[in-house]
XYZ file of N, CA and C in Angstrom:
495
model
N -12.719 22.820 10.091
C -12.360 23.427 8.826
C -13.240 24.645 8.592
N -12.550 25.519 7.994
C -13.503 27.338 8.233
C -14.031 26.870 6.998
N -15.175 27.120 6.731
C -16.329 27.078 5.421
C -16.996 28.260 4.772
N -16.774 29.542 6.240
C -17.022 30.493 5.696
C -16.298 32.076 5.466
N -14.568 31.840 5.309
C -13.677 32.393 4.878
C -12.630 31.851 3.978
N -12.341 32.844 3.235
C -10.969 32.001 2.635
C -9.768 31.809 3.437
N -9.299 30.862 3.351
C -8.422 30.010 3.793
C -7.430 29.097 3.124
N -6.053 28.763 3.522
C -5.270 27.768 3.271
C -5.866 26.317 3.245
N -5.711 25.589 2.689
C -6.205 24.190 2.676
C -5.283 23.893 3.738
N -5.329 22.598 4.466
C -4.214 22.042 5.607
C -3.228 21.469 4.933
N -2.117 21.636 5.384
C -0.600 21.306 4.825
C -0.249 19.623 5.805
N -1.181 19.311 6.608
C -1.073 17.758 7.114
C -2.416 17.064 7.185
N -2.365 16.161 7.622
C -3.786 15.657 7.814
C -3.971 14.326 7.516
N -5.262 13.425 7.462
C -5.362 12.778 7.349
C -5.761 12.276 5.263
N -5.823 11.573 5.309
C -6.374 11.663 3.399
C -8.067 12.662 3.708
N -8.561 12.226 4.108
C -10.012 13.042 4.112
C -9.918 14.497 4.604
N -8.674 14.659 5.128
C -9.042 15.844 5.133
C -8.118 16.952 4.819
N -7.348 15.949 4.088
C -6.779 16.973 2.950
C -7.643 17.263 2.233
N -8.141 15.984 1.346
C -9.035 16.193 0.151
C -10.309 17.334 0.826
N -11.263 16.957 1.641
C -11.883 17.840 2.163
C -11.608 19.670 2.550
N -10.065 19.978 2.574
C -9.251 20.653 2.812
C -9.443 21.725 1.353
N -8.734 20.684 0.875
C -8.704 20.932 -0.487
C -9.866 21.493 -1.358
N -11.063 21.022 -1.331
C -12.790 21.063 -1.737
C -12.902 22.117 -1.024
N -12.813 22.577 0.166
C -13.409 24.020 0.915
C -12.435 25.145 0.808
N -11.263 24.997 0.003
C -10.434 26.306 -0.219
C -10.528 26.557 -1.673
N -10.993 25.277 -3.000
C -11.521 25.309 -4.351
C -12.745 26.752 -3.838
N -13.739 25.615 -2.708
C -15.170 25.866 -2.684
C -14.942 28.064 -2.561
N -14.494 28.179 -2.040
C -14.296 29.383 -1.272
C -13.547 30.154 -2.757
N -12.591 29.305 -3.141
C -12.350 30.101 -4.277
C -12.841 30.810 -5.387
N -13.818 30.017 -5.784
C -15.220 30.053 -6.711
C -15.887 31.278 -5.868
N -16.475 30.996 -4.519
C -17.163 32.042 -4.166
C -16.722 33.414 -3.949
N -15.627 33.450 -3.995
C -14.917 34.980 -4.024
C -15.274 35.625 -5.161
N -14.701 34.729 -6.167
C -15.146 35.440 -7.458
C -16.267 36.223 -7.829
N -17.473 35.527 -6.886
C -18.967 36.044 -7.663
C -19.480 36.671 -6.516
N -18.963 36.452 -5.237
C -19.719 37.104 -3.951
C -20.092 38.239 -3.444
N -18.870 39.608 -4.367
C -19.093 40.675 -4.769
C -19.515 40.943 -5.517
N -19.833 40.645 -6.690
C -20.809 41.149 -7.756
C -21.813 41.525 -8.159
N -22.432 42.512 -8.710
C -23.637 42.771 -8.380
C -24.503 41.621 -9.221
N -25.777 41.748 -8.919
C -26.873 41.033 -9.438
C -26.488 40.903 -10.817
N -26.561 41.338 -11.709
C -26.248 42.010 -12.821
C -24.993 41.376 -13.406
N -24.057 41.737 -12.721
C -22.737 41.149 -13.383
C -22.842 39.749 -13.001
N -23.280 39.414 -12.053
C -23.008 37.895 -11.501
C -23.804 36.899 -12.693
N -24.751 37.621 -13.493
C -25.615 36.985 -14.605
C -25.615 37.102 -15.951
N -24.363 38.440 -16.113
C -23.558 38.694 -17.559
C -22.898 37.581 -18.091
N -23.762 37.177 -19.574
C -22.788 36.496 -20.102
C -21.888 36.172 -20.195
N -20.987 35.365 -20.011
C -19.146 35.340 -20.533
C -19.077 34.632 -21.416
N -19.806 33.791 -22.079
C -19.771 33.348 -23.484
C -21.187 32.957 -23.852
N -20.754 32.539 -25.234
C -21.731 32.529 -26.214
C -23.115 31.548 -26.261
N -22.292 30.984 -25.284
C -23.429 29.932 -24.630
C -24.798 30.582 -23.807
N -24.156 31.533 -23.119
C -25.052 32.330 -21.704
C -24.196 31.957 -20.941
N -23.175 30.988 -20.885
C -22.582 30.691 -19.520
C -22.158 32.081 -18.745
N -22.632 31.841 -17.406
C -22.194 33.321 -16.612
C -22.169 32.855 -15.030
N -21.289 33.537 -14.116
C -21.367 33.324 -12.720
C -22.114 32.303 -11.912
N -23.362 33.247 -11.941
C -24.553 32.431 -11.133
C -24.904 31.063 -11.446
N -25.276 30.648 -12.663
C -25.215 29.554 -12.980
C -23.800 29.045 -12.810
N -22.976 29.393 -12.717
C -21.471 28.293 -12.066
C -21.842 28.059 -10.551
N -22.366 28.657 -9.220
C -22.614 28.385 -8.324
C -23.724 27.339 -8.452
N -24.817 27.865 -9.404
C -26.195 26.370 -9.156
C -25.567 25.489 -9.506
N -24.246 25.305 -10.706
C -23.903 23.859 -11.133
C -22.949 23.462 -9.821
N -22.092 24.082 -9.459
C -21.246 23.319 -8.500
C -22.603 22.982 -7.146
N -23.499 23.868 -6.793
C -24.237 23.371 -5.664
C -24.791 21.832 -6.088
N -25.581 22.152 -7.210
C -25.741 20.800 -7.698
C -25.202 19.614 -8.026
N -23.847 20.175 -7.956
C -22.828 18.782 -8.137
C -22.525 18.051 -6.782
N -22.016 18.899 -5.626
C -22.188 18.212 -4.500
C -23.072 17.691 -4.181
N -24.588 18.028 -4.459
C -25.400 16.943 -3.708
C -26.167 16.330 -4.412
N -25.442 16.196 -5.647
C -26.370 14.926 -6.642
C -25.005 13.904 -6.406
N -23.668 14.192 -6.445
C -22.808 13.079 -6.485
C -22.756 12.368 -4.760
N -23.050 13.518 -3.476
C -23.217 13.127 -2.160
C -24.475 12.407 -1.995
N -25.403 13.115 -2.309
C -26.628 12.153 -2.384
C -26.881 10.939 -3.186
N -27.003 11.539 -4.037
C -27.111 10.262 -5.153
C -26.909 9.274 -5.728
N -25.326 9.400 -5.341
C -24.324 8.368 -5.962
C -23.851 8.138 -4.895
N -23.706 8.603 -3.795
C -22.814 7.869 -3.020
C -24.068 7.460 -1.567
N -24.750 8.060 -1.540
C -26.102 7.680 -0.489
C -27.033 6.911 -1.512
N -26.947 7.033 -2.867
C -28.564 6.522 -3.233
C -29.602 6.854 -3.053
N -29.591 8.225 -2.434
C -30.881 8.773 -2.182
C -31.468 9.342 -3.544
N -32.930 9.493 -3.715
C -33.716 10.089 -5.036
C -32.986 11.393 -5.444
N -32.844 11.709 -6.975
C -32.055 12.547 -7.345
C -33.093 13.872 -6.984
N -32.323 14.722 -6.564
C -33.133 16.259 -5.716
C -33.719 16.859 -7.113
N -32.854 16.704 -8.077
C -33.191 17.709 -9.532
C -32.789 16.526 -10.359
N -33.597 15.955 -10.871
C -33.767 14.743 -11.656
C -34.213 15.873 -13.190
N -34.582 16.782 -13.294
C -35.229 17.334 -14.421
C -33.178 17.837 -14.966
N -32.241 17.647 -13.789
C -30.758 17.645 -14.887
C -30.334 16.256 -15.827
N -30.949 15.469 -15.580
C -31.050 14.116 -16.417
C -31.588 14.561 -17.784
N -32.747 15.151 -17.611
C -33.136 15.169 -18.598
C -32.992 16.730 -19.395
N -32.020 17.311 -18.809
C -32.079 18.502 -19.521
C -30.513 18.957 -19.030
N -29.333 18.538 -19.395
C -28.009 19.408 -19.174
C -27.999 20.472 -18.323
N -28.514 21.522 -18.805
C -28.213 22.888 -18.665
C -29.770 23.588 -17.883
N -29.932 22.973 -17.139
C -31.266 22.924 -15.710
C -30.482 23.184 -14.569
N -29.359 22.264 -14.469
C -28.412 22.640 -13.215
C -28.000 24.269 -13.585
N -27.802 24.667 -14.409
C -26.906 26.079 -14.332
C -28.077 27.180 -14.377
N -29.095 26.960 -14.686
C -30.007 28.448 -14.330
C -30.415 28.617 -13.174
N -30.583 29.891 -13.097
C -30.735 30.462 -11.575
C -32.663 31.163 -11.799
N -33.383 31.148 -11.186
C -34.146 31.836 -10.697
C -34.176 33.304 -10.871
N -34.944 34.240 -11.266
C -35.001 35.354 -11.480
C -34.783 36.258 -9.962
N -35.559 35.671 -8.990
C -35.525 35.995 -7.605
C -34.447 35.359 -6.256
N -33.829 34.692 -7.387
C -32.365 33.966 -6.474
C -31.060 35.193 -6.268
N -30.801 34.996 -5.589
C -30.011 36.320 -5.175
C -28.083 35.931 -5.178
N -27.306 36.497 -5.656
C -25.848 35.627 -5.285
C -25.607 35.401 -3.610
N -26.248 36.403 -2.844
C -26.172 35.905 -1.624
C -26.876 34.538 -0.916
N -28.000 34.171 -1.720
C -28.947 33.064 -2.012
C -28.255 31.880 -2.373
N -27.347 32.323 -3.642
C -26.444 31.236 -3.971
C -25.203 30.914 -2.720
N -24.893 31.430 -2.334
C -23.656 31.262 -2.070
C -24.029 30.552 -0.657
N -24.948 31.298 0.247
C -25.432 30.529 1.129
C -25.720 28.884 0.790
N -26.545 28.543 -0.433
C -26.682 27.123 -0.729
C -25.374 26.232 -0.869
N -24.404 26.909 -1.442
C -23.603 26.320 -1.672
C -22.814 25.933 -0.570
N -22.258 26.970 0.290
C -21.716 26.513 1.800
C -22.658 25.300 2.345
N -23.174 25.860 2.434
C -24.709 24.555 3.234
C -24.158 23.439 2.536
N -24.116 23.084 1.462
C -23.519 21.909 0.128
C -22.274 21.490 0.828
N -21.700 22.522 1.364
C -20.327 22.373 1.495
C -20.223 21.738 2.663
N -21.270 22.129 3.399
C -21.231 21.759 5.066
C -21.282 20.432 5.385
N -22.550 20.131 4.386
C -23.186 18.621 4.355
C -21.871 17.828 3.886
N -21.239 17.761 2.904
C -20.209 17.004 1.862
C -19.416 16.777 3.379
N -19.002 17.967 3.556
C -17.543 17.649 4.656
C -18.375 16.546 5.919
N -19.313 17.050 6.564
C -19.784 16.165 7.260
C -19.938 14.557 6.995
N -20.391 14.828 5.760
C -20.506 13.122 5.307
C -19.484 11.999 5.031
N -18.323 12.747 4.685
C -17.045 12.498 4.550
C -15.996 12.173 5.527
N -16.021 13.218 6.538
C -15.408 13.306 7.537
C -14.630 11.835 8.303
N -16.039 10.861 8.125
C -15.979 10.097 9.294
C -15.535 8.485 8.215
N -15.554 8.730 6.898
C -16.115 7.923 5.875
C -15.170 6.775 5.639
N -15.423 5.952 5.368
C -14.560 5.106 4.682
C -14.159 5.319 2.952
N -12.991 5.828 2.493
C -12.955 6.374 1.447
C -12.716 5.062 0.217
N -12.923 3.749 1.012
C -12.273 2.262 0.183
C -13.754 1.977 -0.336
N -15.005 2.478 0.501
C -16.429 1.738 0.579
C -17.003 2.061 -0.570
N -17.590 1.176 -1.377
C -18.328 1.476 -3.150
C -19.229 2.501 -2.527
N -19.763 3.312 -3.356
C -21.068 4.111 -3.525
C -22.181 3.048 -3.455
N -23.238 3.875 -3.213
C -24.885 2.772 -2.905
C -25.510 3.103 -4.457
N -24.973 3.707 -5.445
C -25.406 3.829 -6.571
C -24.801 2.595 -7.559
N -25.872 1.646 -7.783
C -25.197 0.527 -8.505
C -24.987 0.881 -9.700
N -25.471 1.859 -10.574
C -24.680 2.023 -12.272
C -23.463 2.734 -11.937
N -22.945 3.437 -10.310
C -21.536 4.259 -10.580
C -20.826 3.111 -9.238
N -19.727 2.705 -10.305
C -19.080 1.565 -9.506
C -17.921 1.877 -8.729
N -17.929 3.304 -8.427
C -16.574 4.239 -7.479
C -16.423 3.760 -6.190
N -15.472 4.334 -5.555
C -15.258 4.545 -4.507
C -16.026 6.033 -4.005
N -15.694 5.639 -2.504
C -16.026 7.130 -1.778
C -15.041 8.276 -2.195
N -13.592 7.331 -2.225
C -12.453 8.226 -2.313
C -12.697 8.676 -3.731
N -13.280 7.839 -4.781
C -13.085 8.685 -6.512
C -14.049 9.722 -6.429
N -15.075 9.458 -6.027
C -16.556 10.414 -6.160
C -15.436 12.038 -5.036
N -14.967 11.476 -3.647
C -14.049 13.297 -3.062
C -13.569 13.871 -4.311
N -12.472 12.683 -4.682
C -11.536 13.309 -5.623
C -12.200 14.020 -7.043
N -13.311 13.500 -7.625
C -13.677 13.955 -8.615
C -14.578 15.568 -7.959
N -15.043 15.244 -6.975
C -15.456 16.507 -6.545
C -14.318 17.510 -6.358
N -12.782 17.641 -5.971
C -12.227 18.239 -5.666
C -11.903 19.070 -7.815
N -12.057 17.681 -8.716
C -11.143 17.898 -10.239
C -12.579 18.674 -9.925
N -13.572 18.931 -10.199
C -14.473 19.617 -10.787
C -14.832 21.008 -9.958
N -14.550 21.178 -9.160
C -14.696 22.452 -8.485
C -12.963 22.967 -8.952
N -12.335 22.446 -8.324
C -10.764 23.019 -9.333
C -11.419 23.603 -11.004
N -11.252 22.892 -11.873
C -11.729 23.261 -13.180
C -12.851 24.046 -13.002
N -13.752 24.217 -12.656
C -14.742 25.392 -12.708
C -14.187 26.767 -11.456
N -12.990 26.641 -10.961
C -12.628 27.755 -10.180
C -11.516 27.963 -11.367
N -11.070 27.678 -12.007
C -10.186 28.494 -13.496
C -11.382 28.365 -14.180
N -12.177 28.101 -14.370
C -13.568 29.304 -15.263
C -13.447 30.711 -14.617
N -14.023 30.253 -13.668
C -14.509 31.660 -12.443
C -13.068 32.592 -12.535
N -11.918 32.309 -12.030
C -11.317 33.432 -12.211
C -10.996 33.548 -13.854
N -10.784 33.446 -14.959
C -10.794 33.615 -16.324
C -12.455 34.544 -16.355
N -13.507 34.544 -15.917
C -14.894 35.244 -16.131
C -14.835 36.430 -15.457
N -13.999 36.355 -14.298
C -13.858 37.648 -13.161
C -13.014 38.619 -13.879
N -12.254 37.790 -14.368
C -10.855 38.985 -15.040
C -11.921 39.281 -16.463
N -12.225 39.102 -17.047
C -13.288 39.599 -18.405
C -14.006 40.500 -17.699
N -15.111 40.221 -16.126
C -15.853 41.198 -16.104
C -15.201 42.545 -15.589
N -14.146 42.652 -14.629
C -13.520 43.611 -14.280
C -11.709 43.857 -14.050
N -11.632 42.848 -14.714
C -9.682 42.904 -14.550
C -9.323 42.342 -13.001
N -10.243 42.013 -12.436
C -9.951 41.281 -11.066
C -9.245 39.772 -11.405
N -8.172 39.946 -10.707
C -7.154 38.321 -10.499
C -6.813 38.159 -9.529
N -6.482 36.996 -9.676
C -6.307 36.056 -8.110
C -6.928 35.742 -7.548
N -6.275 34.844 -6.434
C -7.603 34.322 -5.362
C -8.584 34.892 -4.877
Protein backbone atom coordinates (compact mmCIF):
# COMPACT_ATOMS: atom_id res chain seq x y z
CA UNK A 1 0.00 0.00 0.00
CA UNK A 2 1.73 3.54 -1.20
CA UNK A 3 1.92 5.69 2.15
CA UNK A 4 3.71 8.21 0.53
CA UNK A 5 1.44 9.47 -2.43
CA UNK A 6 -2.01 10.05 -2.98
CA UNK A 7 -3.76 7.31 -4.08
CA UNK A 8 -7.07 5.32 -4.66
CA UNK A 9 -7.95 3.20 -1.70
CA UNK A 10 -8.26 -0.66 -3.17
CA UNK A 11 -11.56 -1.45 -4.81
CA UNK A 12 -10.97 -5.46 -3.52
CA UNK A 13 -9.29 -6.92 -0.81
CA UNK A 14 -9.40 -8.46 2.12
CA UNK A 15 -11.50 -6.60 5.28
CA UNK A 16 -8.01 -5.28 6.60
CA UNK A 17 -7.15 -4.02 3.86
CA UNK A 18 -9.74 -2.26 2.71
CA UNK A 19 -10.12 -0.62 5.98
CA UNK A 20 -6.31 -0.08 6.01
CA UNK A 21 -6.85 1.09 2.32
CA UNK A 22 -9.20 3.27 3.33
CA UNK A 23 -7.02 4.98 6.58
CA UNK A 24 -3.96 5.65 4.06
CA UNK A 25 -6.03 7.47 1.27
CA UNK A 26 -8.14 9.55 4.51
CA UNK A 27 -4.33 9.66 5.86
CA UNK A 28 -2.92 11.22 2.59
CA UNK A 29 -5.93 13.26 2.27
CA UNK A 30 -5.41 15.35 5.36
CA UNK A 31 -1.79 15.62 4.34
CA UNK A 32 -2.34 17.28 1.07
CA UNK A 33 -4.15 19.84 2.56
CA UNK A 34 -1.36 21.19 4.88
CA UNK A 35 1.83 19.80 3.04
CA UNK A 36 2.05 22.86 0.95
CA UNK A 37 1.58 25.45 3.22
CA UNK A 38 3.74 27.63 4.48
CA UNK A 39 4.82 27.65 8.14
CA UNK A 40 2.60 30.39 8.74
CA UNK A 41 -0.54 29.39 7.14
CA UNK A 42 -0.25 25.82 8.32
CA UNK A 43 -0.61 27.63 12.04
CA UNK A 44 -3.35 30.35 11.06
CA UNK A 45 -6.19 30.15 12.99
CA UNK A 46 -9.44 28.82 11.41
CA UNK A 47 -11.47 29.32 14.36
CA UNK A 48 -12.04 30.82 17.42
CA UNK A 49 -10.70 28.23 19.31
CA UNK A 50 -6.94 28.50 17.66
CA UNK A 51 -7.89 25.40 15.92
CA UNK A 52 -5.50 25.45 12.79
CA UNK A 53 -3.67 22.83 10.42
CA UNK A 54 -0.71 21.81 12.33
CA UNK A 55 -2.33 20.95 15.29
CA UNK A 56 -4.85 18.67 13.07
CA UNK A 57 -1.69 16.61 12.04
CA UNK A 58 -0.31 16.36 15.99
CA UNK A 59 -4.00 15.26 16.82
CA UNK A 60 -4.44 12.65 14.12
CA UNK A 61 -0.53 11.51 14.77
CA UNK A 62 -1.56 11.17 18.21
CA UNK A 63 -4.58 9.35 17.62
CA UNK A 64 -2.97 6.50 15.82
CA UNK A 65 -0.61 5.70 18.34
CA UNK A 66 -2.40 6.24 21.52
CA UNK A 67 -5.44 4.03 20.12
CA UNK A 68 -2.46 1.42 18.35
CA UNK A 69 -0.49 1.52 21.30
CA UNK A 70 -2.48 1.95 24.01
CA UNK A 71 -5.59 0.48 23.60
CA UNK A 72 -5.01 -2.06 21.50
CA UNK A 73 -1.16 -3.13 22.64
CA UNK A 74 -1.48 -1.76 26.24
CA UNK A 75 1.56 -0.27 26.01
CA UNK A 76 2.24 3.09 28.49
CA UNK A 77 0.44 6.05 27.04
CA UNK A 78 3.44 8.02 24.86
CA UNK A 79 1.59 11.53 25.85
CA UNK A 80 -0.29 10.76 28.94
CA UNK A 81 -0.11 14.74 29.72
CA UNK A 82 -3.48 14.36 26.75
CA UNK A 83 -5.38 12.75 29.70
CA UNK A 84 -4.90 15.33 31.51
CA UNK A 85 -5.13 18.20 29.31
CA UNK A 86 -7.52 17.83 25.90
CA UNK A 87 -5.91 20.16 23.79
CA UNK A 88 -1.89 18.94 24.44
CA UNK A 89 -2.48 16.57 21.52
CA UNK A 90 -3.11 19.55 19.06
CA UNK A 91 -0.12 21.95 19.77
CA UNK A 92 2.77 21.87 17.82
CA UNK A 93 6.20 23.03 18.91
CA UNK A 94 7.48 26.34 17.82
CA UNK A 95 10.46 24.48 16.00
CA UNK A 96 8.24 21.60 14.51
CA UNK A 97 8.15 22.07 10.97
CA UNK A 98 4.88 20.78 8.63
CA UNK A 99 7.47 18.74 6.98
CA UNK A 100 8.28 17.42 10.65
CA UNK A 101 4.68 16.78 10.94
CA UNK A 102 3.88 15.03 8.17
CA UNK A 103 6.88 12.83 8.29
CA UNK A 104 5.50 11.70 11.95
CA UNK A 105 2.46 11.07 10.79
CA UNK A 106 3.33 8.64 7.79
CA UNK A 107 5.71 6.88 10.25
CA UNK A 108 2.06 6.62 12.43
CA UNK A 109 0.79 5.45 9.38
CA UNK A 110 3.44 2.92 8.67
CA UNK A 111 3.37 1.42 12.12
CA UNK A 112 -0.83 1.18 12.22
CA UNK A 113 -0.79 -0.64 8.75
CA UNK A 114 1.93 -2.94 9.89
CA UNK A 115 0.24 -3.84 13.04
CA UNK A 116 -2.90 -4.54 11.43
CA UNK A 117 -1.96 -6.15 8.47
CA UNK A 118 -1.51 -9.54 9.88
CA UNK A 119 -4.25 -8.99 12.82
CA UNK A 120 -7.03 -10.66 13.95
CA UNK A 121 -9.76 -7.99 13.66
CA UNK A 122 -12.38 -10.41 16.15
CA UNK A 123 -9.34 -10.21 19.06
CA UNK A 124 -10.39 -7.67 22.23
CA UNK A 125 -7.80 -4.91 22.73
CA UNK A 126 -5.14 -5.52 25.77
CA UNK A 127 -6.69 -2.31 27.23
CA UNK A 128 -9.12 -3.61 29.89
CA UNK A 129 -11.33 -0.22 30.44
CA UNK A 130 -11.79 -0.25 26.25
CA UNK A 131 -13.76 -3.44 25.65
CA UNK A 132 -13.41 -3.23 21.48
CA UNK A 133 -12.41 -5.14 19.04
CA UNK A 134 -9.32 -4.77 16.79
CA UNK A 135 -11.84 -4.34 14.01
CA UNK A 136 -13.84 -1.22 16.13
CA UNK A 137 -10.57 0.56 17.30
CA UNK A 138 -9.49 0.26 12.51
CA UNK A 139 -12.87 1.37 12.02
CA UNK A 140 -12.98 4.18 14.48
CA UNK A 141 -9.59 5.14 13.24
CA UNK A 142 -10.78 5.23 9.66
CA UNK A 143 -14.50 7.64 11.27
CA UNK A 144 -11.90 9.95 12.77
CA UNK A 145 -9.38 10.67 10.21
CA UNK A 146 -12.52 10.83 7.64
CA UNK A 147 -14.14 13.63 9.95
CA UNK A 148 -11.00 15.54 10.52
CA UNK A 149 -10.16 15.29 6.56
CA UNK A 150 -13.71 17.44 6.05
CA UNK A 151 -12.13 19.84 8.68
CA UNK A 152 -8.94 20.02 6.64
CA UNK A 153 -10.49 20.55 3.37
CA UNK A 154 -13.35 23.18 4.83
CA UNK A 155 -9.77 25.11 6.56
CA UNK A 156 -7.88 24.83 3.09
CA UNK A 157 -10.74 26.40 1.18
CA UNK A 158 -10.89 29.48 4.03
CA UNK A 159 -7.11 29.75 3.76
CA UNK A 160 -6.85 29.93 -0.04
CA UNK A 161 -9.99 28.79 -2.09
CA UNK A 162 -8.17 25.43 -2.60
CA UNK A 163 -10.78 22.29 -3.04
CA UNK A 164 -10.65 18.91 -3.42
CA UNK A 165 -8.60 16.15 -2.84
Amino acid sequence: MATDDAYDPPDTGSETELLLGFLGFLREAVIAKVADLSEHDARRPMLPSGWHLAGLLAHLTDVERSWRDTVVDGLPDAAPEVADDPQAGWRVADDTTVADLVAAYREEGRRTASRFADADLDAPTALDRSPHSLRWVLIHLVEETARHAGHADAARELLDGRTGE
